[in-house]
Short mmCIF file of C-alpha atoms in Angstrom, two decimals:
data_model
loop_
_atom_site.label_atom_id
_atom_site.label_comp_id
_atom_site.label_asym_id
_atom_site.label_seq_id
_atom_site.Cartn_x
_atom_site.Cartn_y
_atom_site.Cartn_z
CA MET X 16 202.70 122.39 147.05
CA VAL X 17 202.48 121.18 143.47
CA LYS X 18 199.62 118.79 144.37
CA SER X 19 197.81 121.71 146.05
CA LYS X 20 198.07 123.81 142.88
CA LYS X 21 196.75 120.96 140.73
CA THR X 22 193.85 120.48 143.08
CA LEU X 23 193.04 124.20 142.96
CA PHE X 24 193.20 124.16 139.16
CA VAL X 25 190.89 121.14 138.95
CA LEU X 26 188.40 122.71 141.37
CA THR X 27 188.51 126.00 139.48
CA LEU X 28 188.02 124.29 136.13
CA THR X 29 185.18 122.28 137.57
CA ALA X 30 183.52 125.41 138.94
CA ILE X 31 183.88 127.13 135.53
CA ILE X 32 182.31 124.16 133.77
CA ILE X 33 179.52 123.97 136.32
CA ILE X 34 178.76 127.62 135.69
CA ALA X 35 179.52 127.76 131.96
CA VAL X 36 177.58 124.73 130.75
CA PRO X 37 174.20 125.92 132.12
CA ALA X 38 175.02 129.43 130.94
CA VAL X 39 175.70 128.18 127.40
CA TRP X 40 172.58 126.03 127.54
CA PHE X 41 170.50 128.99 128.74
CA PHE X 42 172.05 131.28 126.14
CA ASN X 43 171.29 128.85 123.33
CA ILE X 44 167.64 128.62 124.44
CA ILE X 45 166.92 132.29 124.80
CA PHE X 46 168.86 133.13 121.57
CA GLU X 47 167.47 130.18 119.60
CA THR X 48 167.45 130.64 115.77
CA GLU X 49 164.45 128.62 114.65
CA LYS X 50 161.84 130.80 112.96
CA PRO X 51 158.08 130.33 113.52
CA VAL X 52 156.43 128.14 110.88
CA ILE X 53 153.55 129.76 108.91
CA ASN X 54 150.99 127.38 107.30
CA THR X 55 148.21 128.67 105.04
CA ASP X 56 145.63 127.41 102.60
CA THR X 57 146.63 127.76 98.98
CA LEU X 58 146.55 131.50 98.61
CA PRO X 59 144.34 132.74 95.72
CA VAL X 60 145.72 134.47 92.62
CA PHE X 61 142.50 136.45 92.22
CA ILE X 62 140.08 137.99 94.69
CA SER X 63 136.56 138.46 93.32
CA GLN X 64 134.44 137.87 96.41
CA LYS X 65 134.80 137.26 100.14
CA GLN X 66 137.75 134.92 100.67
CA LYS X 67 138.41 132.94 103.85
CA ILE X 68 142.06 132.15 104.48
CA GLN X 69 143.11 129.67 107.14
CA ILE X 70 146.38 130.64 108.84
CA GLY X 71 148.37 128.46 111.26
CA ILE X 72 151.45 129.41 113.27
CA ILE X 73 153.79 126.92 114.99
CA ASP X 74 156.82 127.70 117.24
CA MET X 75 157.79 124.80 119.45
CA LYS X 76 160.83 126.51 121.02
CA LEU X 77 160.14 129.74 122.97
CA GLY X 78 156.62 130.12 121.64
CA ILE X 79 154.75 132.64 119.54
CA ARG X 80 155.11 136.31 120.51
CA GLU X 81 153.12 138.12 117.79
CA LEU X 82 151.04 137.49 114.65
CA GLN X 83 150.17 140.24 112.19
CA VAL X 84 148.14 139.93 108.96
CA SER X 85 147.80 142.87 106.56
CA TYR X 86 147.34 143.86 102.95
CA SER X 87 148.60 146.82 100.93
CA GLN X 88 147.42 148.48 97.76
CA LYS X 89 149.51 151.31 96.35
CA ASP X 90 150.20 153.59 99.35
CA ARG X 91 147.49 152.10 101.54
CA GLU X 92 148.26 149.44 104.11
CA VAL X 93 145.55 147.89 106.27
CA THR X 94 146.01 145.55 109.22
CA LEU X 95 143.48 142.74 109.27
CA LEU X 96 144.78 141.10 112.45
CA LYS X 97 147.37 141.95 115.12
CA LYS X 98 147.60 139.54 118.01
CA GLU X 99 150.17 139.45 120.84
CA PHE X 100 150.67 136.32 122.96
CA PRO X 101 151.72 136.72 126.67
CA TYR X 102 154.96 135.32 128.07
CA LYS X 103 154.01 132.75 130.73
CA ASP X 104 156.38 131.31 133.36
CA PHE X 105 160.07 130.50 133.11
CA LEU X 106 161.22 130.24 129.45
CA ASN X 107 157.57 130.75 128.42
CA LYS X 108 156.78 127.21 129.54
CA ASN X 109 153.00 127.77 129.31
CA GLY X 110 153.06 130.20 126.38
CA VAL X 111 151.32 129.65 123.08
CA ARG X 112 153.20 127.42 120.65
CA GLU X 113 150.47 126.64 118.13
CA TYR X 114 147.76 129.00 116.91
CA SER X 115 145.30 129.11 114.00
CA GLN X 116 142.99 131.76 112.76
CA VAL X 117 140.62 132.30 109.77
CA ILE X 118 141.09 135.64 108.04
CA GLU X 119 138.36 137.11 105.81
CA LEU X 120 139.31 139.31 102.92
CA ASP X 121 136.20 140.91 101.51
CA PRO X 122 136.53 143.20 98.46
CA MET X 123 133.28 145.03 99.29
CA GLU X 124 133.81 145.40 103.07
CA HIS X 125 137.45 146.45 102.72
CA ARG X 126 136.76 148.61 99.68
CA LEU X 127 139.50 147.03 97.66
CA ALA X 128 140.51 148.72 94.43
CA GLN X 129 140.68 146.74 91.19
CA GLY X 130 144.21 145.60 90.53
CA ASN X 131 147.23 144.33 92.44
CA LEU X 132 147.17 143.64 96.16
CA THR X 133 149.94 142.37 98.46
CA PHE X 134 148.84 140.05 101.27
CA LYS X 135 151.31 139.77 104.14
CA ILE X 136 151.58 137.38 107.11
CA GLU X 137 154.21 138.12 109.80
CA ALA X 138 154.97 136.01 112.88
CA ARG X 139 157.55 136.60 115.64
CA ASP X 140 158.72 134.37 118.50
CA TYR X 141 160.20 135.05 122.00
CA SER X 142 163.84 134.53 121.03
CA LYS X 143 166.18 137.32 122.14
CA ARG X 144 167.79 137.48 118.69
CA ASN X 145 167.55 140.54 116.48
CA GLY X 146 167.86 142.94 119.37
CA GLY X 147 165.14 141.22 121.29
CA ASP X 148 162.64 141.32 118.41
CA GLY X 149 162.88 137.58 117.98
CA ASN X 150 163.00 135.38 114.92
CA ILE X 151 160.66 136.62 112.19
CA SER X 152 158.84 134.69 109.48
CA ILE X 153 157.16 136.63 106.71
CA ILE X 154 154.96 135.47 103.79
CA LYS X 155 154.11 137.95 101.04
CA HIS X 156 151.66 137.00 98.36
CA SER X 157 150.54 139.03 95.37
CA MET X 158 146.88 138.84 94.35
CA THR X 159 144.73 140.62 91.75
CA VAL X 160 141.45 142.16 92.82
CA ASP X 161 138.88 141.61 90.09
CA THR X 162 135.21 141.95 90.98
CA ILE X 163 133.97 143.00 87.52
CA PRO X 164 132.13 140.13 85.78
CA PRO X 165 132.82 139.29 82.12
CA ALA X 166 130.52 140.43 79.33
CA VAL X 167 128.57 138.06 77.11
CA ARG X 168 125.96 138.79 74.41
CA ALA X 169 124.23 136.79 71.72
CA ILE X 170 124.84 137.49 68.03
CA SER X 171 122.35 135.05 66.55
CA ARG X 172 118.77 136.14 67.18
CA GLN X 173 116.12 133.56 66.44
CA HIS X 174 116.50 130.21 68.25
CA TYR X 175 113.88 127.55 67.71
CA ILE X 176 114.37 124.31 69.55
CA ALA X 177 112.19 121.23 69.85
CA GLN X 178 111.81 119.04 72.88
CA GLY X 179 114.54 116.44 72.57
CA GLY X 180 116.22 118.58 69.92
CA SER X 181 119.39 120.64 69.39
CA GLY X 182 120.31 124.24 68.87
CA ILE X 183 123.36 126.47 68.32
CA ILE X 184 124.03 130.00 69.39
CA THR X 185 126.74 132.40 68.25
CA TYR X 186 127.88 135.00 70.71
CA LYS X 187 130.70 137.32 71.85
CA THR X 188 132.47 137.53 75.25
CA SER X 189 134.89 140.01 76.77
CA PRO X 190 138.65 139.20 76.50
CA ASP X 191 138.96 138.12 80.16
CA THR X 192 136.52 135.27 79.71
CA VAL X 193 137.95 131.80 80.31
CA GLU X 194 134.79 129.66 80.04
CA SER X 195 131.41 130.24 78.48
CA GLY X 196 128.44 128.46 77.07
CA VAL X 197 124.73 127.79 77.51
CA TYR X 198 122.84 126.52 80.53
CA VAL X 199 119.61 124.50 80.08
CA ASN X 200 118.28 124.16 83.58
CA ASP X 201 121.24 122.60 85.45
CA LYS X 202 122.98 121.21 82.36
CA PHE X 203 125.97 123.17 80.97
CA PHE X 204 126.87 123.12 77.29
CA LYS X 205 130.34 124.45 76.75
CA GLY X 206 131.04 127.03 74.05
CA PHE X 207 134.15 127.24 71.87
CA PRO X 208 135.89 129.97 69.86
CA ALA X 209 134.31 129.89 66.37
CA GLY X 210 137.74 129.42 64.89
CA ALA X 211 139.39 130.04 61.54
CA GLY X 212 137.23 131.81 58.95
CA TYR X 213 135.03 133.49 61.57
CA GLU X 214 135.17 136.92 63.19
CA GLU X 215 137.58 137.50 66.06
CA ASP X 216 136.25 136.95 69.59
CA THR X 217 133.13 135.09 68.40
CA CYS X 218 132.05 131.85 69.99
CA VAL X 219 129.62 129.03 69.25
CA ALA X 220 127.80 126.74 71.59
CA TYR X 221 125.78 123.69 70.67
CA TYR X 222 123.10 122.89 73.25
CA ALA X 223 120.36 120.37 73.76
CA LEU X 224 116.90 120.47 75.16
CA PRO X 225 116.49 117.04 76.82
CA PHE X 226 113.18 115.44 75.98
CA ASN X 227 112.30 115.44 79.67
CA ALA X 228 113.47 118.99 80.52
CA GLY X 229 109.94 120.09 81.61
CA ASP X 230 107.47 122.59 80.30
CA ASP X 231 109.35 125.76 81.13
CA PRO X 232 113.11 125.17 81.14
CA GLU X 233 115.52 127.94 81.97
CA ILE X 234 117.94 128.62 79.09
CA TYR X 235 120.59 131.36 79.13
CA LEU X 236 124.11 132.30 78.09
CA TRP X 237 126.75 132.12 80.79
CA ALA X 238 130.39 133.20 81.10
CA LYS X 239 133.19 133.06 83.71
CA ASP X 240 136.39 135.10 83.90
CA ARG X 241 139.81 134.26 85.24
CA ALA X 242 138.85 135.58 88.68
CA ALA X 243 135.80 133.27 88.78
CA ASN X 244 133.33 136.14 88.31
CA THR X 245 130.30 134.90 86.40
CA THR X 246 127.56 136.50 84.44
CA GLN X 247 124.55 135.37 82.43
CA ALA X 248 122.59 136.83 79.59
CA ALA X 249 119.15 136.04 78.18
CA PHE X 250 118.56 135.31 74.51
CA TYR X 251 115.42 134.74 72.44
CA TYR X 252 114.33 131.14 72.03
CA HIS X 253 111.12 129.39 71.20
CA ILE X 254 110.40 125.79 72.29
CA LYS X 255 108.41 123.49 70.01
CA LYS X 256 106.46 120.99 72.02
CA LYS X 257 106.74 117.42 70.92
CA SER X 258 105.09 114.16 71.92
CA PHE X 259 106.84 110.84 72.03
CA LYS X 260 105.60 107.35 71.25
CA ASP X 261 104.63 104.81 73.87
CA ASP X 262 105.77 101.24 73.16
CA GLY X 263 105.40 97.92 74.93
CA ILE X 264 108.09 95.24 74.79
CA THR X 265 107.46 91.64 75.85
CA VAL X 266 110.37 89.97 77.55
CA THR X 267 110.29 86.17 77.02
CA ASP X 268 112.45 83.39 78.43
CA ARG X 269 113.73 82.76 74.91
CA LEU X 270 114.84 86.44 74.65
CA LEU X 271 116.49 86.27 78.05
CA LYS X 272 118.46 83.18 77.12
CA ARG X 273 119.69 84.82 73.93
CA ILE X 274 120.59 88.24 75.44
CA LEU X 275 122.01 87.40 78.86
CA PRO X 276 125.15 85.63 77.56
CA ASN X 277 126.17 89.03 76.11
CA PHE X 278 126.58 90.19 79.71
CA ASP X 279 128.64 87.36 81.15
CA TYR X 280 131.16 89.94 82.29
CA CYS X 281 128.62 91.37 84.77
CA ARG X 282 129.00 89.86 88.21
CA PHE X 283 125.42 89.15 89.21
CA ASP X 284 124.32 87.72 92.51
CA PRO X 285 123.76 83.99 91.77
CA ALA X 286 120.45 84.20 93.56
CA LEU X 287 119.03 86.57 90.95
CA SER X 288 116.57 85.20 88.42
CA ASP X 289 117.08 85.87 84.68
CA VAL X 290 114.33 88.51 84.79
CA GLU X 291 116.05 90.28 87.70
CA LYS X 292 119.35 90.23 85.82
CA PHE X 293 117.65 91.73 82.80
CA VAL X 294 116.18 94.55 84.88
CA LYS X 295 119.55 95.34 86.40
CA ILE X 296 121.08 95.50 82.91
CA ASN X 297 118.24 97.54 81.50
CA ASN X 298 118.29 99.94 84.43
CA GLU X 299 121.58 100.16 86.34
CA LEU X 300 123.95 99.30 83.44
CA ARG X 301 122.03 101.68 81.15
CA LYS X 302 122.60 104.52 83.62
CA LYS X 303 126.34 103.71 83.91
CA ASN X 304 126.62 103.69 80.12
CA LYS X 305 124.86 107.10 79.95
CA ASP X 306 127.17 108.55 82.61
CA TYR X 307 130.24 107.32 80.79
CA LEU X 308 129.12 108.94 77.52
CA LEU X 309 128.63 112.24 79.39
CA GLU X 310 132.20 112.04 80.61
CA LEU X 311 133.48 110.90 77.19
CA SER X 312 131.96 114.03 75.62
CA LYS X 313 134.64 116.09 77.32
CA GLU X 314 137.17 114.73 74.80
CA THR X 315 135.61 116.73 72.00
CA LYS X 316 137.83 118.72 69.63
CA PRO X 317 137.47 122.54 69.97
CA GLU X 318 136.97 123.05 66.21
CA LYS X 319 134.02 122.11 63.91
CA LEU X 320 134.86 118.90 62.05
CA TRP X 321 131.58 118.11 60.29
CA GLU X 322 130.00 119.46 57.09
CA GLY X 323 126.45 119.29 55.76
CA ALA X 324 123.62 116.89 56.58
CA PHE X 325 124.47 113.72 58.45
CA LYS X 326 124.28 110.44 56.45
CA ARG X 327 121.50 108.03 57.36
CA MET X 328 121.87 104.30 56.98
CA LYS X 329 119.47 102.92 54.37
CA GLY X 330 116.89 100.72 56.00
CA ALA X 331 113.60 100.59 57.88
CA GLN X 332 113.18 102.47 61.14
CA MET X 333 112.43 100.00 63.88
CA ALA X 334 112.25 102.36 66.85
CA GLY X 335 112.30 106.15 67.26
CA PHE X 336 114.03 108.65 69.48
CA ALA X 337 112.67 109.03 73.05
CA ASP X 338 110.12 106.22 72.53
CA HIS X 339 108.81 105.42 76.00
CA ARG X 340 109.19 101.67 76.47
CA SER X 341 107.31 99.57 79.01
CA TYR X 342 108.77 96.08 79.53
CA PHE X 343 106.47 93.13 80.40
CA TYR X 344 107.29 89.63 81.53
CA ASN X 345 104.35 87.17 81.86
CA ASP X 346 102.00 90.17 81.44
CA GLU X 347 103.54 91.89 84.44
CA LYS X 348 105.33 95.25 83.98
CA ILE X 349 108.98 94.96 85.09
CA ASP X 350 110.60 98.19 83.85
CA ASP X 351 110.32 101.54 82.07
CA GLN X 352 112.95 103.20 79.89
CA SER X 353 113.28 105.74 77.10
CA HIS X 354 114.96 104.82 73.83
CA MET X 355 117.78 107.32 73.22
CA GLY X 356 118.31 106.92 69.51
CA VAL X 357 116.85 105.48 66.31
CA ASP X 358 116.99 101.80 65.36
CA LEU X 359 117.56 101.08 61.68
CA ALA X 360 117.62 97.67 60.00
CA SER X 361 118.10 96.32 56.49
CA PHE X 362 119.95 93.01 56.22
CA ALA X 363 122.30 91.22 58.62
CA ASN X 364 125.87 92.49 58.83
CA SER X 365 125.04 95.65 56.85
CA PRO X 366 128.00 98.04 56.35
CA ILE X 367 127.80 101.01 58.67
CA GLU X 368 129.08 104.35 57.36
CA ALA X 369 130.28 107.36 59.27
CA ALA X 370 127.45 109.84 59.35
CA ASN X 371 129.86 112.75 59.03
CA ASP X 372 133.52 113.78 59.27
CA GLY X 373 135.20 113.36 62.62
CA VAL X 374 137.49 111.50 64.94
CA VAL X 375 136.75 108.15 66.57
CA ILE X 376 136.87 108.60 70.40
CA PHE X 377 135.44 105.18 71.32
CA ALA X 378 135.49 101.76 69.66
CA GLN X 379 134.84 98.83 72.02
CA LYS X 380 132.17 97.05 74.03
CA HIS X 381 129.80 99.44 75.85
CA GLY X 382 127.17 97.78 77.99
CA ILE X 383 123.64 97.75 76.59
CA TYR X 384 124.93 99.03 73.23
CA GLY X 385 127.25 96.06 72.73
CA LEU X 386 130.12 96.74 70.33
CA THR X 387 130.00 100.50 69.86
CA VAL X 388 131.73 103.27 67.89
CA VAL X 389 131.51 106.95 68.92
CA ILE X 390 132.69 109.66 66.54
CA ASP X 391 133.46 113.16 67.72
CA HIS X 392 132.43 115.86 65.19
CA GLY X 393 133.93 118.71 67.23
CA GLN X 394 132.64 121.35 69.65
CA GLY X 395 130.57 118.88 71.62
CA LEU X 396 128.73 117.09 68.77
CA ALA X 397 129.04 113.31 68.48
CA SER X 398 127.40 110.30 66.83
CA LEU X 399 127.07 106.79 68.30
CA TYR X 400 126.70 103.43 66.47
CA GLY X 401 125.61 100.50 68.60
CA HIS X 402 124.85 96.75 68.51
CA LEU X 403 127.66 96.23 65.99
CA SER X 404 129.04 92.81 64.98
CA SER X 405 132.49 94.24 64.23
CA PHE X 406 134.24 97.54 63.44
CA SER X 407 137.17 98.56 61.26
CA VAL X 408 138.26 101.69 63.12
CA ALA X 409 140.10 102.37 66.38
CA GLN X 410 140.19 105.20 68.86
CA GLY X 411 141.94 108.11 67.18
CA SER X 412 140.95 107.16 63.62
CA VAL X 413 140.07 110.13 61.41
CA VAL X 414 137.02 109.37 59.31
CA LYS X 415 135.13 110.99 56.45
CA LYS X 416 131.39 110.99 55.84
CA GLY X 417 130.55 107.71 54.12
CA ASP X 418 133.58 105.76 55.28
CA VAL X 419 132.65 102.20 56.29
CA ILE X 420 133.47 102.03 60.01
CA ALA X 421 131.61 98.86 61.14
CA TYR X 422 128.96 96.17 60.40
CA SER X 423 125.55 95.87 62.05
CA GLY X 424 124.86 93.12 64.52
CA ARG X 425 122.94 92.07 67.61
CA THR X 426 125.39 92.68 70.41
CA GLY X 427 124.42 94.19 73.74
CA LEU X 428 120.69 94.49 74.49
CA ALA X 429 119.56 93.94 70.88
CA ASN X 430 116.70 91.67 69.89
CA GLY X 431 117.78 91.15 66.29
CA ASP X 432 120.38 92.56 63.87
CA HIS X 433 120.11 96.33 63.51
CA LEU X 434 121.98 99.63 64.00
CA HIS X 435 121.26 101.79 67.03
CA PHE X 436 122.18 105.32 65.96
CA SER X 437 122.37 108.31 68.34
CA ILE X 438 123.39 111.91 68.15
CA LEU X 439 124.75 113.48 71.34
CA VAL X 440 125.36 117.13 72.17
CA HIS X 441 127.89 117.34 75.03
CA GLY X 442 126.87 113.85 76.04
CA ILE X 443 123.09 114.53 75.98
CA PHE X 444 121.08 112.40 73.56
CA VAL X 445 119.14 114.41 70.95
CA ASN X 446 116.86 113.61 68.07
CA PRO X 447 118.97 112.34 65.12
CA GLN X 448 116.15 113.22 62.63
CA GLU X 449 117.21 116.84 62.82
CA TRP X 450 120.75 116.08 61.81
CA TRP X 451 119.73 114.00 58.84
CA ASP X 452 117.67 116.96 57.52
CA ALA X 453 119.61 119.39 55.26
CA HIS X 454 116.92 122.03 55.54
CA TRP X 455 116.96 121.88 59.33
CA ILE X 456 120.76 122.28 59.34
CA GLU X 457 120.57 125.22 56.96
CA ASN X 458 117.87 127.02 58.95
CA ASN X 459 119.13 126.28 62.45
CA ILE X 460 122.90 125.93 62.18
CA THR X 461 124.45 127.22 58.95
CA ARG X 462 122.64 130.55 58.86
CA LYS X 463 123.79 131.35 62.37
CA LEU X 464 127.41 130.51 61.51
CA ASP X 465 127.19 132.61 58.33
CA LEU X 466 126.47 135.68 60.49
CA ILE X 467 129.93 135.51 62.01
CA LYS X 468 131.95 134.62 58.94
CA LYS X 469 134.80 136.92 58.05
CA GLU X 470 134.26 139.03 55.00
CA GLU X 471 136.53 138.04 52.10
#
């Protein structure tokens, strides 16, 4: 009798387990607690134009039930997307578990008001939790609708600029502006707040007209606000045409044997002749050096550091700015380049003085220029000293006009001891003659800055 009761108990317990385990398993599945995962692009802080937003939903348990995307402004709520996904087969075996959709939010089409907007993504799954509504994932993101472009207007009026030369413009922008400056064709010249001693909200931008910018370049003021709205404004300018000298340079075997050891660090194909190596240096390395200087120009200080005319080294001018050089070897033309500076020579190892106040941003070997020093004069203006034999400054050194910073030499692509001197505006080479001329600076720079000086 006792054995019979034990058997009955075991059978009953076994039956309960057989029934309960699947029931618990089934219960855990249909009441699962894992919320759908919502993936999106980085959501914007500002909306100024049509914005595409990629949305992805993942629910690997019971699958996606519903996706809803909407936005609200004040008392207005608008649904951009509402999609329901069907339940397919036992435990939604063939239901949707991954889904992606691109949502377009267009200020014009949706007639969005300026100001705050709340963007909302809501996804539900097929769990029986929450009274059968399922697990819910919600993302809310606050954005600012701003479709009004910033304002920009010139203060200075007469702008005369020569081919290969420089200019400055003073101007005002609206308070929401985060970036502004001047475009010359596709080249951008960043502007800066005028700074201490000048009227509030005034800016200055140095710009260059490259010697090869064409006969009718497009020059205009440009500004961008925090929402990436942009605007542009015309200003009066007059371009002075200028011609540049043609020059021929004979490349000899003697010259090659003297110059090429300066470039031992270049890994040339052993099969190249000395002439082919020279052409690669004169062409490809020159371009890399130019590109590097363009990048280096971004390290400029936001304030004006220089004062008055730039100091010129005493000595004979050996080559001018933008001279067009044709290179010949055994009477055969092998290359063409333009000389982006002025070559000055007096005697070997001449002391080289800083042309104006500034901060040294480069002091080392630099390709075709050999040992080189670059001084930042603030707001995008810089001077370069090349072919040096040695220098007495380092990156970060603060220098004054007339300080001895180096000694002339014949490093790099130099055929004899001399100084290669360049002026750069935001990394673009310009004619140094202008910056040596006190009258040019007074007429083209100082007078424009005087217009925005604070009254004492």
